[in-house]
Short mmCIF file of C-alpha atoms (C1' of nucleotides) in Angstrom, two decimals:
data_model
loop_
_atom_site.label_atom_id
_atom_site.label_comp_id
_atom_site.label_asym_id
_atom_site.label_seq_id
_atom_site.Cartn_x
_atom_site.Cartn_y
_atom_site.Cartn_z
CA MET A 897 28.40 0.24 -6.59
CA LEU A 898 28.98 3.95 -6.19
CA THR A 899 26.72 6.51 -4.62
CA ARG A 900 25.54 9.51 -6.55
CA SER A 901 27.88 11.76 -4.61
CA GLU A 902 30.87 9.54 -5.31
CA GLU A 903 30.04 9.59 -9.00
CA ASP A 904 29.68 13.36 -8.97
CA HIS A 905 33.10 13.79 -7.41
CA ILE A 906 34.79 11.48 -9.89
CA LYS A 907 33.17 13.33 -12.74
CA ALA A 908 34.27 16.68 -11.33
CA VAL A 909 37.88 15.52 -11.11
CA TYR A 910 37.70 14.16 -14.62
CA ALA A 911 36.21 17.36 -16.00
CA LEU A 912 38.84 19.57 -14.38
CA LEU A 913 41.71 17.45 -15.66
CA GLN A 914 40.09 17.32 -19.08
CA GLU A 915 40.03 21.11 -19.15
CA GLY A 916 43.74 21.12 -18.48
CA GLU A 917 43.32 22.39 -14.93
CA SER A 918 44.51 20.68 -11.81
CA ALA A 919 41.82 19.10 -9.67
CA PHE A 920 42.35 21.00 -6.42
CA THR A 921 40.04 20.50 -3.49
CA LYS A 922 38.62 23.99 -3.72
CA ASP A 923 37.90 23.73 -7.45
CA ILE A 924 36.07 20.46 -7.02
CA ALA A 925 34.07 22.03 -4.21
CA GLU A 926 33.18 25.03 -6.34
CA ARG A 927 32.09 22.85 -9.25
CA LEU A 928 29.87 20.70 -7.04
CA ARG A 929 28.57 23.66 -5.04
CA THR A 930 29.78 22.12 -1.85
CA LYS A 931 32.52 22.93 0.68
CA ALA A 932 36.20 22.09 0.62
CA SER A 933 35.95 20.07 3.81
CA SER A 934 33.27 17.88 2.28
CA VAL A 935 35.48 17.29 -0.72
CA THR A 936 38.38 16.31 1.52
CA ASP A 937 36.19 13.63 3.09
CA MET A 938 35.10 12.31 -0.26
CA LEU A 939 38.60 12.31 -1.75
CA LYS A 940 39.70 10.24 1.20
CA LYS A 941 36.87 7.82 0.60
CA LEU A 942 37.58 7.52 -3.12
CA SER A 943 41.30 7.10 -2.46
CA GLY A 944 40.39 4.20 -0.21
CA LYS A 945 38.50 2.64 -3.10
CA SER A 946 41.52 3.13 -5.37
CA LEU A 947 39.58 5.34 -7.75
CA LEU A 948 41.94 8.29 -7.43
CA LYS A 949 45.19 9.47 -5.93
CA HIS A 950 45.20 12.61 -3.89
CA GLU A 951 48.17 14.72 -2.84
CA PRO A 952 47.30 17.93 -0.99
CA TYR A 953 48.31 21.06 -2.91
CA TYR A 954 49.10 18.98 -6.02
CA GLY A 955 45.55 17.99 -6.88
CA ALA A 956 43.79 14.70 -7.48
CA LYS A 957 44.45 12.28 -10.35
CA LEU A 958 42.16 9.44 -11.36
CA THR A 959 43.42 5.88 -11.37
CA ALA A 960 42.71 3.72 -14.41
CA LYS A 961 39.67 2.41 -12.55
CA GLY A 962 38.47 5.91 -11.73
CA GLN A 963 39.09 7.06 -15.27
CA ALA A 964 36.99 4.20 -16.62
CA ILE A 965 34.12 5.14 -14.33
CA ALA A 966 34.34 8.79 -15.32
CA LEU A 967 34.23 7.86 -18.99
CA GLN A 968 31.16 5.71 -18.44
CA LEU A 969 29.45 8.64 -16.73
CA VAL A 970 30.39 10.98 -19.55
CA ARG A 971 29.14 8.41 -22.02
CA ARG A 972 25.79 8.16 -20.27
CA HIS A 973 25.48 11.92 -19.96
CA ARG A 974 26.18 12.64 -23.59
CA LEU A 975 24.05 9.81 -24.93
CA TRP A 976 21.09 11.03 -22.93
CA GLU A 977 21.67 14.57 -24.13
CA THR A 978 21.69 13.32 -27.68
CA PHE A 979 18.46 11.45 -27.05
CA LEU A 980 16.80 14.47 -25.49
CA VAL A 981 17.68 16.76 -28.37
CA GLU A 982 17.37 14.42 -31.33
CA ARG A 983 14.39 12.35 -30.24
CA LEU A 984 12.44 14.34 -27.71
CA GLY A 985 12.96 17.74 -29.31
CA PHE A 986 14.64 19.53 -26.41
CA GLY A 987 16.74 22.61 -27.10
CA TRP A 988 20.48 22.12 -26.67
CA ASP A 989 20.40 24.64 -23.82
CA GLU A 990 17.82 22.64 -21.83
CA VAL A 991 19.34 19.22 -21.55
CA HIS A 992 22.26 19.51 -19.18
CA GLU A 993 20.32 19.40 -15.92
CA VAL A 994 18.17 16.49 -17.01
CA ALA A 995 21.11 14.45 -18.26
CA GLU A 996 22.85 15.18 -14.98
CA GLN A 997 20.13 13.10 -13.32
CA MET A 998 19.79 10.42 -15.99
CA GLU A 999 23.51 9.65 -16.04
CA HIS A 1000 23.19 8.11 -12.59
CA VAL A 1001 20.82 5.40 -13.76
CA ALA A 1002 23.14 2.45 -13.73
CA ASN A 1003 22.31 -0.27 -16.22
CA GLU A 1004 24.75 -1.36 -18.84
CA LYS A 1005 22.22 -2.86 -21.19
CA LEU A 1006 20.21 0.35 -21.08
CA ILE A 1007 23.12 2.42 -22.29
CA ASP A 1008 24.16 -0.08 -24.94
CA LYS A 1009 20.61 -0.19 -26.32
CA LEU A 1010 20.32 3.59 -26.20
CA ASP A 1011 23.61 3.94 -28.04
CA GLU A 1012 22.40 1.54 -30.70
CA TYR A 1013 19.01 3.29 -30.93
CA LEU A 1014 20.74 6.60 -31.59
CA GLY A 1015 22.99 5.03 -34.23
CA HIS A 1016 26.22 5.06 -32.21
CA PRO A 1017 26.72 8.83 -32.33
CA HIS A 1018 30.26 10.14 -31.90
CA PHE A 1019 29.37 13.64 -30.74
CA ASP A 1020 26.65 15.07 -28.54
CA PRO A 1021 24.51 18.15 -29.30
CA HIS A 1022 27.23 20.46 -27.99
CA GLY A 1023 29.89 18.86 -30.17
CA ASP A 1024 31.53 16.99 -27.31
CA PRO A 1025 32.77 13.49 -28.09
CA ILE A 1026 30.82 10.51 -26.73
CA PRO A 1027 33.03 7.74 -25.33
CA ASP A 1028 32.25 4.34 -26.82
CA LYS A 1029 31.54 1.26 -24.69
CA GLN A 1030 35.26 0.80 -24.13
CA GLY A 1031 35.64 4.42 -23.10
CA LYS A 1032 37.40 5.47 -26.26
CA LEU A 1033 36.97 9.09 -27.34
CA ARG A 1034 37.15 10.25 -30.91
CA THR A 1035 39.72 13.03 -30.97
CA ARG A 1036 39.87 16.03 -33.28
CA LYS A 1037 42.34 18.84 -33.48
CA THR A 1038 40.35 21.77 -32.24
CA LYS A 1039 41.42 25.08 -30.77
CA ARG A 1040 39.61 27.85 -29.02
CA LEU A 1041 38.25 30.58 -31.29
CA ASN A 1042 40.11 33.23 -29.29
CA THR A 1043 43.42 31.73 -30.47
CA CYS A 1044 42.53 32.32 -34.13
CA LYS A 1045 44.00 35.09 -36.25
CA PRO A 1046 42.26 37.37 -38.74
CA GLY A 1047 41.89 35.64 -42.09
CA GLU A 1048 41.41 32.16 -40.65
CA SER A 1049 38.38 30.18 -41.76
CA VAL A 1050 37.03 27.71 -39.20
CA ARG A 1051 34.05 25.54 -38.31
CA ILE A 1052 32.40 25.49 -34.87
CA ALA A 1053 33.17 22.10 -33.39
CA ALA A 1054 32.03 22.27 -29.78
CA VAL A 1055 30.60 24.58 -27.16
CA SER A 1056 30.77 24.63 -23.38
CA GLU A 1057 27.36 23.52 -22.19
CA THR A 1058 27.87 24.53 -18.61
CA THR A 1059 28.32 28.22 -19.23
CA ASP A 1060 24.98 29.74 -18.43
CA GLY A 1061 23.32 31.63 -21.25
CA LEU A 1062 25.98 30.93 -23.85
CA LEU A 1063 23.89 28.47 -25.83
CA ARG A 1064 20.92 30.82 -25.97
CA LEU A 1065 23.20 33.62 -27.13
CA LEU A 1066 24.57 31.44 -29.92
CA ASP A 1067 21.04 30.45 -30.91
CA ALA A 1068 20.12 34.11 -31.12
CA LYS A 1069 23.10 34.84 -33.37
CA GLY A 1070 22.43 31.84 -35.60
CA LEU A 1071 25.63 30.06 -34.61
CA ARG A 1072 25.55 26.30 -34.13
CA ILE A 1073 27.74 23.21 -34.33
CA GLY A 1074 29.08 22.98 -37.88
CA THR A 1075 28.66 26.64 -38.73
CA THR A 1076 31.60 27.86 -40.82
CA LEU A 1077 32.93 31.36 -40.25
CA SER A 1078 35.95 33.50 -40.99
CA VAL A 1079 37.81 35.69 -38.54
CA GLN A 1080 37.85 39.31 -39.72
CA ASP A 1081 39.44 41.27 -36.95
CA VAL A 1082 40.52 41.07 -33.33
CA HIS A 1083 40.33 44.05 -31.01
CA ALA A 1084 43.01 44.26 -28.38
CA PHE A 1085 41.04 46.75 -26.31
CA ASP A 1086 38.29 44.40 -25.12
CA GLY A 1087 39.40 41.08 -26.62
CA SER A 1088 36.37 41.00 -28.89
CA MET A 1089 36.47 39.48 -32.36
CA ASP A 1090 34.68 40.35 -35.58
CA ILE A 1091 33.58 37.24 -37.44
CA LYS A 1092 31.60 36.55 -40.59
CA PRO A 1093 29.54 33.39 -40.97
CA GLN A 1094 29.73 31.72 -44.38
CA ARG A 1095 26.17 32.81 -45.05
CA GLY A 1096 25.12 36.07 -43.44
CA SER A 1097 26.82 39.30 -42.57
CA ALA A 1098 29.62 39.98 -40.13
CA PHE A 1099 29.20 40.80 -36.45
CA SER A 1100 31.18 40.94 -33.27
CA LEU A 1101 31.61 38.40 -30.48
CA SER A 1102 32.81 39.26 -27.00
CA LYS A 1103 35.90 37.82 -25.38
CA ASP A 1104 33.73 35.67 -23.12
CA VAL A 1105 32.04 34.05 -26.08
CA ILE A 1106 35.07 33.35 -28.27
CA HIS A 1107 36.84 31.87 -25.27
CA HIS A 1108 34.17 29.15 -25.04
CA LEU A 1109 33.95 28.17 -28.69
CA GLN A 1110 35.99 25.23 -29.91
CA VAL A 1111 36.68 25.37 -33.65
CA GLU A 1112 38.47 23.26 -36.24
CA ASN A 1113 39.97 24.29 -39.57
CA ALA A 1114 37.31 24.64 -42.24
CA MET B 1370 11.14 18.09 -3.48
CA LEU B 1371 10.98 14.53 -2.25
CA THR B 1372 13.83 12.13 -1.64
CA ARG B 1373 13.99 8.82 -3.40
CA SER B 1374 13.04 7.01 -0.21
CA GLU B 1375 10.02 9.22 0.34
CA GLU B 1376 8.88 8.57 -3.21
CA ASP B 1377 9.36 4.83 -2.76
CA HIS B 1378 7.22 4.81 0.36
CA ILE B 1379 4.42 6.77 -1.28
CA LYS B 1380 4.44 4.41 -4.22
CA ALA B 1381 4.35 1.39 -1.92
CA VAL B 1382 1.30 2.73 -0.11
CA TYR B 1383 -0.37 3.52 -3.41
CA ALA B 1384 0.37 0.07 -4.81
CA LEU B 1385 -1.00 -1.74 -1.77
CA LEU B 1386 -4.20 0.29 -1.75
CA GLN B 1387 -4.54 -0.22 -5.50
CA GLU B 1388 -4.37 -3.97 -4.97
CA GLY B 1389 -7.25 -3.71 -2.54
CA GLU B 1390 -5.04 -4.41 0.45
CA SER B 1391 -4.57 -2.17 3.45
CA ALA B 1392 -1.24 -0.39 3.66
CA PHE B 1393 0.02 -1.72 6.97
CA THR B 1394 3.47 -0.86 8.23
CA LYS B 1395 4.75 -4.40 7.88
CA ASP B 1396 3.46 -4.78 4.31
CA ILE B 1397 5.13 -1.56 3.24
CA ALA B 1398 8.35 -2.75 4.86
CA GLU B 1399 8.16 -6.08 3.11
CA ARG B 1400 7.54 -4.47 -0.27
CA LEU B 1401 10.48 -2.11 0.14
CA ARG B 1402 12.72 -4.79 1.68
CA THR B 1403 13.22 -2.68 4.76
CA LYS B 1404 12.14 -2.96 8.41
CA ALA B 1405 8.89 -1.97 10.06
CA SER B 1406 10.63 0.51 12.33
CA SER B 1407 12.10 2.31 9.34
CA VAL B 1408 8.67 2.53 7.79
CA THR B 1409 7.23 3.99 10.98
CA ASP B 1410 9.82 6.76 10.79
CA MET B 1411 9.02 7.49 7.19
CA LEU B 1412 5.26 7.42 7.67
CA LYS B 1413 5.70 9.99 10.40
CA LYS B 1414 7.75 12.15 8.08
CA LEU B 1415 5.25 11.88 5.23
CA SER B 1416 2.37 12.57 7.60
CA GLY B 1417 4.15 15.75 8.59
CA LYS B 1418 4.25 16.73 4.93
CA SER B 1419 0.54 16.03 4.61
CA LEU B 1420 1.12 13.40 1.96
CA LEU B 1421 -0.65 10.65 3.88
CA LYS B 1422 -2.67 9.87 6.99
CA HIS B 1423 -1.52 7.11 9.20
CA GLU B 1424 -3.49 5.34 11.93
CA PRO B 1425 -1.69 2.42 13.55
CA TYR B 1426 -3.38 -0.92 12.93
CA TYR B 1427 -5.70 0.67 10.35
CA GLY B 1428 -3.12 1.33 7.69
CA ALA B 1429 -2.01 4.40 5.78
CA LYS B 1430 -4.12 6.36 3.31
CA LEU B 1431 -2.76 8.89 0.84
CA THR B 1432 -4.02 12.45 0.90
CA ALA B 1433 -5.02 14.08 -2.38
CA LYS B 1434 -1.53 15.52 -2.55
CA GLY B 1435 0.08 12.15 -1.88
CA GLN B 1436 -2.18 10.47 -4.39
CA ALA B 1437 -1.18 12.98 -7.05
CA ILE B 1438 2.49 12.30 -6.40
CA ALA B 1439 1.95 8.54 -6.53
CA LEU B 1440 0.17 8.88 -9.85
CA GLN B 1441 3.01 10.93 -11.28
CA LEU B 1442 5.47 8.25 -10.22
CA VAL B 1443 3.35 5.53 -11.76
CA ARG B 1444 3.08 7.62 -14.90
CA ARG B 1445 6.83 7.98 -15.15
CA HIS B 1446 7.43 4.33 -14.43
CA ARG B 1447 5.02 3.07 -17.05
CA LEU B 1448 6.07 5.55 -19.71
CA TRP B 1449 9.70 4.53 -19.30
CA GLU B 1450 8.74 0.86 -19.47
CA THR B 1451 6.88 1.54 -22.67
CA PHE B 1452 9.91 3.34 -24.06
CA LEU B 1453 12.26 0.56 -23.08
CA VAL B 1454 10.15 -2.14 -24.71
CA GLU B 1455 8.84 -0.31 -27.77
CA ARG B 1456 11.87 1.77 -28.67
CA LEU B 1457 14.92 0.14 -27.17
CA GLY B 1458 13.80 -3.44 -27.72
CA PHE B 1459 13.88 -4.67 -24.14
CA GLY B 1460 11.85 -7.72 -23.20
CA TRP B 1461 8.82 -7.01 -21.00
CA ASP B 1462 10.41 -9.06 -18.25
CA GLU B 1463 13.56 -6.90 -18.16
CA VAL B 1464 12.24 -3.40 -17.71
CA HIS B 1465 10.93 -3.18 -14.17
CA GLU B 1466 14.24 -2.62 -12.38
CA VAL B 1467 15.43 -0.02 -14.87
CA ALA B 1468 12.16 1.90 -14.78
CA GLU B 1469 12.34 1.79 -11.01
CA GLN B 1470 15.42 4.00 -11.28
CA MET B 1471 14.26 6.19 -14.14
CA GLU B 1472 10.99 7.10 -12.44
CA HIS B 1473 12.94 9.14 -9.92
CA VAL B 1474 14.28 11.54 -12.53
CA ALA B 1475 12.15 14.55 -11.79
CA ASN B 1476 11.52 16.81 -14.76
CA GLU B 1477 8.04 17.57 -15.93
CA LYS B 1478 9.00 18.56 -19.46
CA LEU B 1479 10.92 15.32 -19.86
CA ILE B 1480 7.88 13.21 -19.09
CA ASP B 1481 5.55 15.31 -21.23
CA LYS B 1482 7.91 15.03 -24.19
CA LEU B 1483 8.39 11.31 -23.64
CA ASP B 1484 4.63 10.83 -23.49
CA GLU B 1485 4.24 12.72 -26.75
CA TYR B 1486 7.13 10.81 -28.35
CA LEU B 1487 5.45 7.52 -27.52
CA GLY B 1488 2.11 8.73 -28.90
CA HIS B 1489 0.35 9.18 -25.55
CA PRO B 1490 0.01 5.47 -24.80
CA HIS B 1491 -2.78 4.40 -22.46
CA PHE B 1492 -1.28 1.10 -21.37
CA ASP B 1493 2.23 -0.11 -20.63
CA PRO B 1494 3.85 -3.35 -21.85
CA HIS B 1495 2.24 -5.32 -19.02
CA GLY B 1496 -1.21 -3.96 -19.78
CA ASP B 1497 -1.27 -1.60 -16.84
CA PRO B 1498 -2.91 1.80 -17.43
CA ILE B 1499 -0.66 4.86 -17.73
CA PRO B 1500 -1.99 7.92 -15.85
CA ASP B 1501 -2.21 11.01 -18.06
CA LYS B 1502 -0.66 14.35 -17.11
CA GLN B 1503 -3.61 15.05 -14.83
CA GLY B 1504 -3.24 11.66 -13.18
CA LYS B 1505 -6.33 10.21 -14.83
CA LEU B 1506 -6.34 6.46 -15.39
CA ARG B 1507 -8.22 4.73 -18.16
CA THR B 1508 -10.37 2.10 -16.47
CA ARG B 1509 -11.51 -1.22 -17.88
CA LYS B 1510 -13.63 -3.93 -16.37
CA THR B 1511 -11.17 -6.72 -15.84
CA LYS B 1512 -11.19 -9.71 -13.56
CA ARG B 1513 -8.65 -12.27 -12.56
CA LEU B 1514 -8.50 -15.36 -14.75
CA ASN B 1515 -8.97 -17.59 -11.71
CA THR B 1516 -12.49 -16.17 -11.28
CA CYS B 1517 -13.54 -17.34 -14.76
CA LYS B 1518 -15.76 -20.35 -15.38
CA PRO B 1519 -15.40 -23.05 -18.04
CA GLY B 1520 -16.82 -21.87 -21.36
CA GLU B 1521 -15.84 -18.24 -20.91
CA SER B 1522 -13.87 -16.58 -23.66
CA VAL B 1523 -11.53 -13.80 -22.53
CA ARG B 1524 -8.60 -11.65 -23.61
CA ILE B 1525 -5.47 -11.14 -21.52
CA ALA B 1526 -5.52 -7.51 -20.39
CA ALA B 1527 -2.72 -7.17 -17.85
CA VAL B 1528 -0.08 -9.12 -15.99
CA SER B 1529 1.66 -8.57 -12.67
CA GLU B 1530 5.17 -7.43 -13.54
CA THR B 1531 6.56 -7.83 -10.06
CA THR B 1532 6.01 -11.57 -9.81
CA ASP B 1533 9.35 -13.11 -10.57
CA GLY B 1534 9.48 -15.45 -13.49
CA LEU B 1535 5.84 -15.04 -14.49
CA LEU B 1536 6.57 -13.01 -17.61
CA ARG B 1537 9.15 -15.46 -18.85
CA LEU B 1538 6.72 -18.33 -18.26
CA LEU B 1539 4.05 -16.56 -20.29
CA ASP B 1540 6.54 -15.88 -23.06
CA ALA B 1541 7.41 -19.56 -23.14
CA LYS B 1542 3.74 -20.50 -23.44
CA GLY B 1543 3.08 -17.91 -26.12
CA LEU B 1544 0.72 -15.88 -23.95
CA ARG B 1545 0.88 -12.07 -24.18
CA ILE B 1546 -1.27 -8.98 -23.75
CA GLY B 1547 -4.20 -9.22 -26.14
CA THR B 1548 -4.12 -13.02 -26.49
CA THR B 1549 -7.64 -14.43 -26.62
CA LEU B 1550 -8.35 -17.73 -24.94
CA SER B 1551 -11.23 -19.83 -23.71
CA VAL B 1552 -11.53 -21.57 -20.36
CA GLN B 1553 -11.99 -25.30 -20.77
CA ASP B 1554 -11.86 -26.75 -17.32
CA VAL B 1555 -11.01 -25.94 -13.74
CA HIS B 1556 -9.55 -28.51 -11.39
CA ALA B 1557 -10.56 -28.21 -7.78
CA PHE B 1558 -7.72 -30.42 -6.60
CA ASP B 1559 -4.83 -28.01 -7.34
CA GLY B 1560 -6.67 -24.94 -8.58
CA SER B 1561 -5.22 -25.34 -12.05
CA MET B 1562 -7.09 -24.38 -15.19
CA ASP B 1563 -7.13 -25.80 -18.70
CA ILE B 1564 -7.23 -23.08 -21.32
CA LYS B 1565 -7.15 -22.96 -25.09
CA PRO B 1566 -5.70 -19.99 -26.93
CA GLN B 1567 -7.64 -18.86 -29.99
CA ARG B 1568 -4.84 -20.18 -32.17
CA GLY B 1569 -2.99 -23.21 -30.84
CA SER B 1570 -3.88 -26.18 -28.74
CA ALA B 1571 -5.05 -26.37 -25.16
CA PHE B 1572 -2.82 -26.61 -22.11
CA SER B 1573 -2.93 -26.17 -18.39
CA LEU B 1574 -2.01 -23.22 -16.17
CA SER B 1575 -1.27 -23.48 -12.47
CA LYS B 1576 -3.21 -21.68 -9.76
CA ASP B 1577 -0.27 -19.30 -9.28
CA VAL B 1578 -0.37 -18.21 -12.90
CA ILE B 1579 -4.11 -17.73 -13.34
CA HIS B 1580 -4.19 -15.76 -10.13
CA HIS B 1581 -1.89 -13.13 -11.69
CA LEU B 1582 -3.59 -12.75 -15.06
CA GLN B 1583 -6.09 -9.94 -15.52
CA VAL B 1584 -8.54 -10.62 -18.32
CA GLU B 1585 -11.49 -8.89 -19.99
CA ASN B 1586 -14.40 -10.34 -21.90
CA ALA B 1587 -13.43 -11.20 -25.47
"C1'" DA C 400 63.17 35.25 7.33
"C1'" DA C 401 58.90 36.63 9.12
"C1'" DA C 402 54.35 37.87 8.29
"C1'" DA C 403 50.27 37.63 5.68
"C1'" DT C 404 47.43 35.03 2.73
"C1'" DA C 405 45.46 31.01 0.66
"C1'" DA C 406 44.40 26.13 0.64
"C1'" DA C 407 43.50 22.03 2.91
"C1'" DT C 408 42.52 19.28 6.76
"C1'" DT C 409 40.67 18.09 11.27
"C1'" DA C 410 37.20 18.26 14.80
"C1'" DG C 411 32.71 18.18 15.93
"C1'" DG C 412 27.96 18.24 14.82
"C1'" DG C 413 23.34 17.82 12.21
"C1'" DA C 414 19.95 15.58 8.98
"C1'" DC C 415 18.74 11.46 6.91
"C1'" DG C 416 17.70 6.76 6.35
"C1'" DC C 417 18.48 2.65 7.96
"C1'" DC C 418 19.15 -0.93 11.72
"C1'" DT C 419 18.37 -4.01 16.31
"C1'" DA C 420 16.33 -4.63 20.64
"C1'" DA C 421 12.91 -3.58 23.83
"C1'" DA C 422 8.45 -1.87 25.05
"C1'" DA C 423 3.70 -0.96 24.05
"C1'" DA C 424 -0.63 -1.71 21.78
"C1'" DA C 425 -4.06 -4.41 19.53
"C1'" DC C 426 -5.87 -8.80 18.34
"C1'" DG C 427 -7.32 -13.81 18.84
"C1'" DA C 428 -8.05 -17.92 21.24
"C1'" DT C 429 -9.28 -20.24 24.90
"C1'" DA D 868 -10.94 -11.91 31.00
"C1'" DT D 869 -6.45 -13.30 30.34
"C1'" DC D 870 -2.56 -15.18 27.88
"C1'" DG D 871 0.11 -15.38 23.93
"C1'" DT D 872 0.88 -13.72 19.34
"C1'" DT D 873 1.32 -10.20 16.02
"C1'" DT D 874 1.96 -5.54 14.85
"C1'" DT D 875 3.72 -1.20 15.76
"C1'" DT D 876 6.29 2.09 17.97
"C1'" DT D 877 10.11 3.83 20.73
"C1'" DA D 878 14.85 4.16 22.00
"C1'" DG D 879 19.32 4.23 20.80
"C1'" DG D 880 22.90 3.63 17.47
"C1'" DC D 881 25.45 3.55 12.89
"C1'" DG D 882 27.08 5.16 8.24
"C1'" DT D 883 26.82 8.70 4.78
"C1'" DC D 884 27.23 13.20 3.39
"C1'" DC D 885 27.03 17.54 4.33
"C1'" DC D 886 28.13 21.76 7.25
"C1'" DT D 887 30.93 25.52 10.32
"C1'" DA D 888 34.84 26.68 12.94
"C1'" DA D 889 39.40 25.99 14.14
"C1'" DT D 890 43.85 24.43 12.91
"C1'" DT D 891 47.62 23.07 10.04
"C1'" DT D 892 50.27 23.45 5.90
"C1'" DA D 893 51.90 25.66 1.90
"C1'" DT D 894 52.64 29.83 -0.78
"C1'" DT D 895 53.32 34.61 -1.46
"C1'" DT D 896 54.51 39.16 0.06
"C1'" DT D 897 57.22 42.31 2.40
#
DNA sequence: AAAATAAATTAGGGACGCCTAAAAAACGAT
DNA sequence: ATCGTTTTTTAGGCGTCCCTAATTTATTTT
């Protein structure tokens, strides 16, 4: 049985690796709003439990056991988010904090029943894949919108839920998961991009926004 | 913001008082499977936060503030139990432990939305009243089955969920919330009672069982 | 290569929540 | 009224998880 803090650290390592970054002590600390020395302690503890391997200055890697735990946590988090949005009527920008608490409720039957109740969803309200009971993720070939060229036509596949204010901005602009749009122009000066949704007129998105949108070919 | 342990102690005091018992240090400890000295510490802490008053050998009483918190916890617990049984298909004997964890997820909007989703239920799967947002409990005039006399006709109103094995026994005998039955005979020797459900034939219930059944006049 | 910078760890300490053992306080029985 | 029992508190300690400050280790700059 893991403590809440242990689970949080495993999830932080998983999330960093998932984003293609290394899981350095200082990055884990920043993500968890704690201090590097605290993370050192915890990495030592989790190493002792064979949940991860840690080499200073090279970052932490999860063991198979640690990976499995991280995937269960992600599964719980995303299932609860789906429940909150689809059943309780929460906005997609309101659910992260709540799910952050609910994911620590440890009961296998609960999650299996919830999964079944929701119809075994493969993606959460932000477009992120939900691991199945075995920890398997459905993969898609997505890329970040900022890597697209003028003329490309793409569909919004997923959105970073942790970036404050992004979801409300997208709401305001009428952009959501599944929205199809074409890239019109890219401005080197500020990295902004002009896009045109399938229905509606064209407008511009800042570098910060297009960097956080995952899209797939339409 | 209260810690989980603080919340558990407040709920234990509330539960004991609700059952008509005094909330003595040792009883709280027993309920929380902890030691009397630990409870003393916590009572001191909660006194300092003005959530309860504690006089040694006279038991603890909740302040208005403590009472309000206890009622919110009970509300969360019973709403989650209702959700687990009515929506996720859990058995009424399986939900206590899970709800015990879920009740500590602190988010007012979550509970309000859940309440609405469930149709503002007044009673949980064990027949216990669910406090509304203001902490108000629907009251009924119930009595324990063991206080009933032969000839009385009553309906099962509520059942102690914390008594291990009781719910499964009732399931096996076909007794549930709302079942109407008549008292046939009471045996002084072992305190057992012969009852007859409205539909079905008569059988006997032990002293231990009838002591834990709350009934109302049919 | 040495110096400056950045990252990580160690050392030591505090709050919390729990424990055991011992002391104190109240109660009950004779 | 006193003795023994029960209840409660106090005293002291332990593990967890966090912190700051100091130190070590690695990397980058000059």
